Short mmCIF file of C-alpha atoms and ligand atoms in Angstrom, two decimals:
data_model
loop_
_atom_site.label_atom_id
_atom_site.label_comp_id
_atom_site.label_asym_id
_atom_site.label_seq_id
_atom_site.Cartn_x
_atom_site.Cartn_y
_atom_site.Cartn_z
CA ARG A 1470 -13.35 203.72 -15.63
CA SER A 1471 -16.16 203.02 -13.27
CA MET A 1472 -17.06 199.66 -11.77
CA ALA A 1473 -20.16 200.90 -9.97
CA THR A 1474 -23.22 198.76 -9.86
CA ALA A 1475 -26.38 200.53 -8.80
CA ALA A 1476 -27.54 197.25 -7.27
CA ARG A 1477 -24.90 196.98 -4.54
CA LYS A 1478 -26.62 196.60 -1.16
CA SER A 1479 -23.41 196.82 0.83
CA LEU A 1480 -19.77 197.46 0.09
CA THR A 1481 -17.32 194.91 1.48
CA ILE A 1482 -13.88 196.43 1.87
CA GLY A 1483 -10.82 194.33 2.71
CA LEU A 1484 -8.37 196.18 4.98
CA ILE A 1485 -4.75 195.03 4.79
CA PRO A 1486 -2.62 197.44 6.84
CA ALA A 1487 0.44 195.14 6.50
CA ASP A 1488 3.66 196.64 7.97
CA GLY A 1489 4.80 199.73 9.88
CA ILE A 1490 2.76 202.90 9.46
CA GLY A 1491 0.26 201.00 7.30
CA LYS A 1492 -1.18 199.99 10.69
CA GLU A 1493 -1.63 203.66 11.62
CA VAL A 1494 -2.95 205.10 8.35
CA ILE A 1495 -5.38 202.41 7.20
CA PRO A 1496 -7.59 202.83 10.31
CA ALA A 1497 -7.64 206.58 9.50
CA ALA A 1498 -8.83 205.80 5.96
CA ARG A 1499 -11.55 203.60 7.40
CA THR A 1500 -12.91 206.51 9.48
CA ALA A 1501 -13.08 208.67 6.33
CA ILE A 1502 -15.05 205.99 4.47
CA GLU A 1503 -17.43 205.62 7.42
CA ALA A 1504 -17.97 209.39 7.44
CA VAL A 1505 -19.47 209.55 3.92
CA GLY A 1506 -22.62 207.83 5.17
CA SER A 1507 -25.33 207.18 2.62
CA ASP A 1508 -23.25 208.30 -0.38
CA ILE A 1509 -22.07 204.69 -0.51
CA PRO A 1510 -23.81 201.42 0.33
CA PRO A 1511 -23.27 200.50 4.01
CA PRO A 1512 -19.60 199.50 4.22
CA LYS A 1513 -18.52 196.21 5.79
CA PHE A 1514 -14.83 196.04 6.70
CA VAL A 1515 -12.88 192.79 6.73
CA ASP A 1516 -9.51 192.83 8.52
CA LEU A 1517 -6.88 190.87 6.60
CA VAL A 1518 -3.23 190.13 7.22
CA ALA A 1519 -0.12 190.20 5.03
CA GLY A 1520 3.39 191.60 5.23
CA PHE A 1521 6.93 191.00 6.39
CA GLU A 1522 5.96 191.26 10.06
CA HIS A 1523 3.36 188.54 9.52
CA PHE A 1524 6.02 186.49 7.72
CA THR A 1525 8.43 186.77 10.66
CA ARG A 1526 5.69 185.62 13.07
CA LYS A 1527 3.90 182.98 10.99
CA GLY A 1528 6.28 182.11 8.15
CA VAL A 1529 3.92 183.34 5.43
CA ALA A 1530 3.76 186.85 3.90
CA LEU A 1531 0.48 186.50 2.04
CA PRO A 1532 -1.83 183.91 3.63
CA GLU A 1533 -4.08 181.94 1.30
CA GLU A 1534 -7.05 183.09 3.41
CA THR A 1535 -6.29 186.75 2.63
CA ILE A 1536 -6.30 185.98 -1.09
CA GLU A 1537 -9.48 183.92 -0.92
CA VAL A 1538 -11.40 186.52 1.11
CA LEU A 1539 -10.33 189.28 -1.28
CA LYS A 1540 -11.37 187.21 -4.29
CA ASN A 1541 -14.64 185.85 -2.94
CA ASP A 1542 -16.01 188.27 -0.36
CA CYS A 1543 -14.67 191.76 -1.10
CA ASP A 1544 -15.77 194.44 -3.56
CA CYS A 1545 -12.54 196.35 -3.12
CA ALA A 1546 -9.64 196.71 -0.67
CA LEU A 1547 -7.19 199.07 0.95
CA PHE A 1548 -3.54 198.06 1.37
CA GLY A 1549 -1.17 199.96 3.69
CA SER A 1550 2.55 199.48 3.28
CA VAL A 1551 5.11 196.73 3.31
CA SER A 1552 8.71 196.51 4.55
CA SER A 1553 10.35 193.97 2.29
CA PRO A 1554 13.99 193.43 3.30
CA SER A 1555 16.70 194.51 0.84
CA LYS A 1556 18.48 191.15 1.13
CA LYS A 1557 16.93 187.90 0.02
CA VAL A 1558 15.15 186.09 2.86
CA ALA A 1559 14.42 182.44 2.14
CA GLY A 1560 10.71 181.83 1.64
CA TYR A 1561 9.75 185.53 1.56
CA SER A 1562 8.38 187.43 -1.38
CA SER A 1563 6.70 190.86 -1.38
CA PRO A 1564 2.96 190.41 -0.75
CA ILE A 1565 1.95 193.58 -2.59
CA VAL A 1566 3.82 192.58 -5.74
CA ALA A 1567 2.15 189.16 -5.50
CA LEU A 1568 -1.35 190.58 -4.85
CA ARG A 1569 -1.17 192.85 -7.88
CA LYS A 1570 -0.46 189.80 -10.02
CA ILE A 1571 -2.87 187.36 -8.36
CA LEU A 1572 -5.79 189.81 -8.61
CA ASP A 1573 -4.60 191.02 -12.04
CA LEU A 1574 -4.52 194.63 -10.88
CA TYR A 1575 -2.62 195.66 -13.95
CA ALA A 1576 -2.83 199.44 -13.59
CA ASN A 1577 -1.29 201.46 -10.80
CA ILE A 1578 -2.91 204.86 -11.05
CA ARG A 1579 -1.09 207.58 -9.09
CA PRO A 1580 -2.52 211.12 -9.24
CA VAL A 1581 -0.02 213.75 -8.08
CA VAL A 1582 -1.89 216.97 -7.40
CA SER A 1583 -0.93 220.04 -5.38
CA VAL A 1584 -3.53 221.91 -3.35
CA SER A 1585 -3.99 225.40 -4.71
CA PRO A 1586 -3.95 228.01 -1.88
CA ASP A 1587 -6.92 229.65 -3.59
CA PRO A 1588 -9.66 227.08 -4.33
CA SER A 1589 -10.79 229.10 -7.36
CA LYS A 1590 -7.35 228.76 -8.98
CA PRO A 1591 -6.08 225.56 -10.66
CA SER A 1592 -3.45 223.38 -8.99
CA ALA A 1593 0.14 224.14 -10.03
CA VAL A 1594 0.88 220.40 -10.27
CA ASP A 1595 -1.85 218.13 -11.59
CA MET A 1596 -0.78 214.91 -13.25
CA ILE A 1597 -1.48 211.19 -13.14
CA VAL A 1598 1.31 208.64 -13.36
CA VAL A 1599 -0.07 205.39 -14.79
CA ARG A 1600 2.30 202.59 -13.93
CA GLU A 1601 2.09 199.13 -15.50
CA ASN A 1602 1.73 196.89 -12.48
CA THR A 1603 2.37 193.28 -13.42
CA GLU A 1604 5.60 192.88 -15.34
CA CYS A 1605 8.91 194.63 -16.23
CA LEU A 1606 11.61 193.76 -13.64
CA TYR A 1607 8.86 193.01 -11.11
CA VAL A 1608 8.39 189.53 -12.56
CA LYS A 1609 11.16 188.87 -10.03
CA GLN A 1610 13.07 186.35 -12.09
CA GLU A 1611 16.55 186.91 -10.74
CA GLN A 1612 19.48 184.59 -10.50
CA GLN A 1613 23.06 184.70 -9.35
CA THR A 1614 25.82 182.62 -10.86
CA VAL A 1615 29.59 182.56 -10.57
CA GLY A 1616 31.46 183.60 -13.70
CA GLU A 1617 35.09 183.95 -14.64
CA HIS A 1618 35.42 187.22 -12.67
CA GLY A 1619 33.25 186.37 -9.69
CA ARG A 1620 29.53 186.57 -8.93
CA GLU A 1621 27.12 187.59 -11.67
CA ALA A 1622 23.48 188.53 -11.16
CA ARG A 1623 20.78 188.66 -13.80
CA ALA A 1624 17.15 189.72 -13.84
CA THR A 1625 14.59 189.11 -16.56
CA ARG A 1626 12.69 192.16 -17.70
CA LEU A 1627 9.44 191.11 -19.30
CA ILE A 1628 7.43 193.51 -21.48
CA THR A 1629 4.49 192.07 -23.39
CA GLU A 1630 2.30 193.59 -26.07
CA ARG A 1631 -0.83 192.55 -24.13
CA ALA A 1632 0.17 194.25 -20.87
CA SER A 1633 1.53 197.34 -22.64
CA THR A 1634 -1.66 197.67 -24.68
CA ARG A 1635 -4.03 197.34 -21.75
CA ILE A 1636 -2.10 199.81 -19.58
CA GLY A 1637 -1.98 202.11 -22.59
CA GLN A 1638 -5.76 201.83 -23.01
CA MET A 1639 -6.26 202.68 -19.34
CA ALA A 1640 -3.98 205.72 -19.73
CA PHE A 1641 -5.79 206.92 -22.87
CA GLU A 1642 -9.11 206.49 -21.07
CA LEU A 1643 -7.90 208.59 -18.13
CA ALA A 1644 -6.43 211.25 -20.43
CA LEU A 1645 -9.65 211.42 -22.46
CA ALA A 1646 -11.62 212.23 -19.31
CA ARG A 1647 -9.37 215.16 -18.36
CA PRO A 1648 -9.58 218.71 -19.68
CA ARG A 1649 -6.14 218.72 -21.32
CA LYS A 1650 -6.36 215.23 -22.86
CA HIS A 1651 -2.61 214.84 -23.08
CA LEU A 1652 -0.62 211.63 -22.70
CA THR A 1653 3.16 211.24 -22.38
CA VAL A 1654 4.60 207.77 -23.04
CA ILE A 1655 7.71 207.16 -20.94
CA HIS A 1656 10.39 204.74 -22.11
CA LYS A 1657 14.09 204.34 -22.79
CA SER A 1658 13.86 202.77 -26.21
CA ASN A 1659 17.02 204.44 -27.47
CA VAL A 1660 18.89 201.93 -25.26
CA LEU A 1661 16.34 199.18 -24.61
CA SER A 1662 14.98 199.12 -28.13
CA ILE A 1663 13.40 195.66 -27.88
CA THR A 1664 11.66 195.82 -24.50
CA ASP A 1665 10.91 199.54 -24.20
CA GLY A 1666 10.48 199.59 -27.97
CA LEU A 1667 7.59 197.13 -27.63
CA PHE A 1668 6.03 199.16 -24.81
CA ARG A 1669 6.24 202.37 -26.86
CA GLU A 1670 4.93 200.79 -30.07
CA SER A 1671 2.04 199.05 -28.29
CA VAL A 1672 0.86 202.25 -26.61
CA ARG A 1673 1.29 204.39 -29.73
CA ALA A 1674 -0.70 201.89 -31.82
CA ILE A 1675 -3.86 202.28 -29.68
CA PRO A 1676 -5.56 205.35 -31.27
CA ALA A 1677 -5.49 203.78 -34.73
CA LYS A 1678 -7.51 200.87 -33.27
CA GLU A 1679 -9.75 203.01 -31.03
CA PRO A 1680 -10.44 206.26 -32.90
CA ARG A 1681 -12.15 207.94 -29.91
CA PHE A 1682 -8.64 208.18 -28.41
CA GLU A 1683 -7.55 210.38 -31.32
CA ALA A 1684 -8.83 213.31 -29.22
CA VAL A 1685 -5.83 212.70 -26.94
CA THR A 1686 -2.55 214.38 -27.91
CA VAL A 1687 0.39 212.03 -27.46
CA ALA A 1688 3.99 212.90 -26.66
CA GLU A 1689 6.81 210.61 -25.64
CA GLN A 1690 9.85 211.03 -23.52
CA LEU A 1691 12.94 209.13 -22.44
CA VAL A 1692 12.64 208.38 -18.75
CA ASP A 1693 15.78 210.29 -17.74
CA SER A 1694 14.69 213.40 -19.59
CA ALA A 1695 11.21 212.97 -18.10
CA VAL A 1696 12.62 213.16 -14.55
CA TYR A 1697 14.57 216.31 -15.46
CA ARG A 1698 11.53 218.00 -17.00
CA LEU A 1699 9.28 216.82 -14.17
CA PHE A 1700 11.25 219.01 -11.77
CA ARG A 1701 11.83 221.92 -14.18
CA GLU A 1702 8.38 222.21 -15.73
CA PRO A 1703 5.85 219.85 -14.08
CA GLN A 1704 2.98 221.72 -15.75
CA ILE A 1705 3.79 220.07 -19.10
CA TYR A 1706 2.48 216.73 -17.81
CA ASP A 1707 -1.12 215.60 -17.74
CA VAL A 1708 -1.17 211.77 -17.86
CA MET A 1709 2.08 209.79 -18.04
CA VAL A 1710 2.19 206.08 -18.82
CA ALA A 1711 5.25 204.01 -17.98
CA PRO A 1712 6.52 200.45 -17.54
CA ASN A 1713 6.50 199.25 -13.94
CA LEU A 1714 9.93 200.35 -12.64
CA TYR A 1715 9.99 203.77 -14.34
CA GLY A 1716 6.45 204.43 -13.10
CA ASP A 1717 7.42 203.50 -9.54
CA ILE A 1718 10.39 205.88 -9.55
CA LEU A 1719 8.64 208.71 -11.41
CA SER A 1720 5.68 208.77 -9.04
CA ASP A 1721 7.88 208.91 -5.94
CA ALA A 1722 9.87 211.71 -7.58
CA ALA A 1723 6.69 213.56 -8.51
CA ALA A 1724 5.62 213.38 -4.85
CA ALA A 1725 8.44 215.82 -4.06
CA LEU A 1726 6.52 218.42 -6.09
CA VAL A 1727 3.49 218.27 -3.82
CA GLY A 1728 5.21 218.47 -0.45
CA SER A 1729 5.48 214.87 0.71
CA LEU A 1730 5.12 211.23 -0.21
CA GLY A 1731 2.63 211.23 2.65
CA VAL A 1732 -0.04 212.87 0.51
CA VAL A 1733 0.16 210.81 -2.70
CA PRO A 1734 -2.51 208.14 -3.19
CA SER A 1735 -2.88 205.32 -5.67
CA VAL A 1736 -5.18 202.57 -6.76
CA ASN A 1737 -4.19 199.20 -8.14
CA ALA A 1738 -6.92 198.59 -10.68
CA GLY A 1739 -7.97 195.65 -12.79
CA ASP A 1740 -11.11 195.07 -14.79
CA SER A 1741 -13.06 193.70 -11.85
CA PHE A 1742 -11.29 194.71 -8.64
CA VAL A 1743 -9.67 197.81 -7.21
CA MET A 1744 -7.31 198.21 -4.27
CA GLY A 1745 -6.37 201.62 -2.85
CA GLU A 1746 -2.81 202.00 -1.55
CA PRO A 1747 -0.78 204.99 -0.35
CA VAL A 1748 2.32 205.44 -2.50
CA HIS A 1749 4.54 205.68 0.60
CA GLY A 1750 6.20 202.71 2.28
CA SER A 1751 6.12 201.44 5.86
CA ALA A 1752 8.42 204.21 7.22
CA PRO A 1753 10.07 202.26 10.07
CA ASP A 1754 11.82 205.48 11.20
CA ILE A 1755 8.53 207.01 12.39
CA TYR A 1756 6.39 203.92 13.01
CA GLY A 1757 4.91 203.82 16.51
CA GLN A 1758 5.04 207.59 17.10
CA GLY A 1759 1.54 208.24 15.74
CA ILE A 1760 2.81 210.96 13.40
CA ALA A 1761 2.38 209.24 10.00
CA ASN A 1762 0.49 211.34 7.48
CA PRO A 1763 -2.93 209.71 6.87
CA VAL A 1764 -3.67 211.87 3.81
CA ALA A 1765 -2.27 209.44 1.21
CA SER A 1766 -4.41 206.61 2.60
CA ILE A 1767 -7.51 208.75 2.95
CA ARG A 1768 -7.08 209.98 -0.61
CA SER A 1769 -6.49 206.36 -1.72
CA ALA A 1770 -9.85 205.46 -0.17
CA ALA A 1771 -11.42 208.33 -2.14
CA LEU A 1772 -9.72 207.18 -5.33
CA MET A 1773 -10.96 203.63 -4.77
CA LEU A 1774 -14.54 204.88 -4.28
CA ARG A 1775 -14.20 207.11 -7.37
CA HIS A 1776 -13.03 204.10 -9.38
CA LEU A 1777 -16.12 202.21 -8.22
CA GLY A 1778 -18.30 205.08 -9.44
CA TYR A 1779 -19.07 206.72 -6.05
CA THR A 1780 -18.05 210.15 -7.27
CA GLN A 1781 -19.93 212.19 -4.69
CA ALA A 1782 -18.40 210.29 -1.78
CA ALA A 1783 -14.94 210.63 -3.32
CA ASP A 1784 -15.42 214.36 -3.89
CA ARG A 1785 -16.51 214.85 -0.28
CA ILE A 1786 -13.39 213.12 1.03
CA ASP A 1787 -11.05 214.95 -1.37
CA ASN A 1788 -12.62 218.33 -0.63
CA ALA A 1789 -12.28 217.72 3.10
CA VAL A 1790 -8.60 216.81 2.67
CA ASP A 1791 -8.04 219.91 0.51
CA SER A 1792 -9.57 222.15 3.21
CA VAL A 1793 -7.46 220.64 5.97
CA LEU A 1794 -4.27 221.03 3.93
CA ARG A 1795 -5.22 224.57 2.89
CA GLU A 1796 -6.06 225.63 6.45
CA GLY A 1797 -2.70 224.28 7.65
CA GLN A 1798 -3.72 223.85 11.30
CA PHE A 1799 -3.53 220.05 11.34
CA LEU A 1800 -0.43 218.94 9.46
CA THR A 1801 1.91 216.05 10.30
CA PRO A 1802 5.70 216.63 10.58
CA ASP A 1803 6.39 215.62 6.94
CA LEU A 1804 4.48 218.79 6.02
CA ASN A 1805 6.29 220.81 8.73
CA GLY A 1806 3.41 220.53 11.19
CA SER A 1807 3.19 218.91 14.61
CA ALA A 1808 -0.18 217.17 14.43
CA LYS A 1809 -0.65 213.47 15.09
CA THR A 1810 -2.16 211.00 12.62
CA VAL A 1811 -5.46 210.87 14.51
CA GLN A 1812 -5.74 214.66 14.76
CA VAL A 1813 -5.38 215.03 10.97
CA ALA A 1814 -7.86 212.19 10.38
CA ASP A 1815 -10.35 213.73 12.87
CA ALA A 1816 -10.06 217.14 11.17
CA ILE A 1817 -10.76 215.53 7.79
CA VAL A 1818 -13.67 213.46 9.10
CA LYS A 1819 -15.25 216.60 10.64
CA ARG A 1820 -15.11 218.34 7.25
CA ILE A 1821 -16.53 215.32 5.37
N1 GGG B 2831 2.43 201.30 -0.14
C1 GGG B 2831 3.56 201.16 -0.94
C2 GGG B 2831 4.65 200.41 -0.24
O1 GGG B 2831 4.42 199.71 0.73
N2 GGG B 2831 5.86 200.61 -0.70
C3 GGG B 2831 6.98 199.95 -0.16
C4 GGG B 2831 7.50 198.98 -1.14
O2 GGG B 2831 7.40 199.16 -2.34
N3 GGG B 2831 8.08 197.92 -0.64
C5 GGG B 2831 8.61 196.94 -1.48
C6 GGG B 2831 7.74 195.74 -1.49
O3 GGG B 2831 7.74 194.98 -0.55
O4 GGG B 2831 7.02 195.52 -2.46
#
C-alpha cells in the first residue's frame, strides 16, 4: 500500500538510532537515502532520541519530544535497535513497543529474501512475514502474585477482531500484489481456541467481505508446524500473517534461511505513517567495533521509501545491496566477511 503524495516538496525523516549498533547502522541507512538524489523529494533528517541508554542517562526511554516531532513534523522514520533489560526496571518500558502503539503502526512487514547468485534466477527464499504489531502478549499487562505454592506470574494476551482484521487485510493486500498470491495464516487455535481462534476466523472472513482478495489462495498452519516447515521447505511460503509474538519469532527464525539477521529489514506501518526498522536487536556483543551489518537498515530505508510510493528509489537501493552481497567483496563478519560497517555502506552507496 502506497502513501505517496505527488505534492511532497521535501521528505522529513525522523532518525532514532536508539541503543547499541542502532547508532552504527542508522547513519549508514541515511547515506543510502541521500544517494538516491532526485528520485525522492529532498530529504530532511531529524535526529531523535529513545532507548534504554537514554533512560539510564535521563530517566526516560521515550521522550515526549520524540513522539511529538514524529507526529507533527515527520513523514516517516527509521528506528535502530533497543536493548531492553530482561528483568523489570522500575519506570522503564520498551520504547519501540510503545512507539508502535502510539503511532498505531499496526503492521510489522518483514520480507525475508535470499539473493540469488544469478540475477536472472529467482531467489530460493522469498517470503514476507506480516506480524500484528499492537497486541497479543505485547500489551504488557503482566502481574506477579503469591499463591499457595509460591510466586505466580500472569500475562494478558489480547487478540481483537479489529486488529486481526486489519492486519489480515494488509496481508491479503501484500499477497495480491505478488506473483504467487498465496497467504498462510499462522495460529495455534487447537490449543488457544478463543484467542488464536478469533485471529484465524477474522483473517479467514476477509475475502467474503472483499471479493478482490478471492484471487489469493489461503492456507493455515499451526505455529509449531510452520517453524518446522519453514526450515524444511521454505519455498512453500509466500506471505505469512501471524499474531505479534509468533510473527516476531518466525521472522527471526526465517532470517537464518538468508544468512544473517543482519540482512532482514522491516517496516512498522500504519495507515498514515511508516517507520523502517532492522529486524535485529542492539547486539551489545559487537557494538563499538564498527562491524555491524548495515544491510538490514539500508533495506529498511528502501522498504520505507517503497511503502511511501518511491518505487524507483527503493529499487535502486535494493539492487545496489543485491550487487554488493552477490559480489561478496564487502561483507561483515556475520556473513563470514571482514568488512566494516562503513565499507559495506560505501560499497552500496557507490552502486546506488
Ligand atoms: N530492531 C529490533 C530490536 O531492537 N529488537 C530488539 C528487541 O526486540 N528488544 C526488545 C524491546 O525492547 O522491545
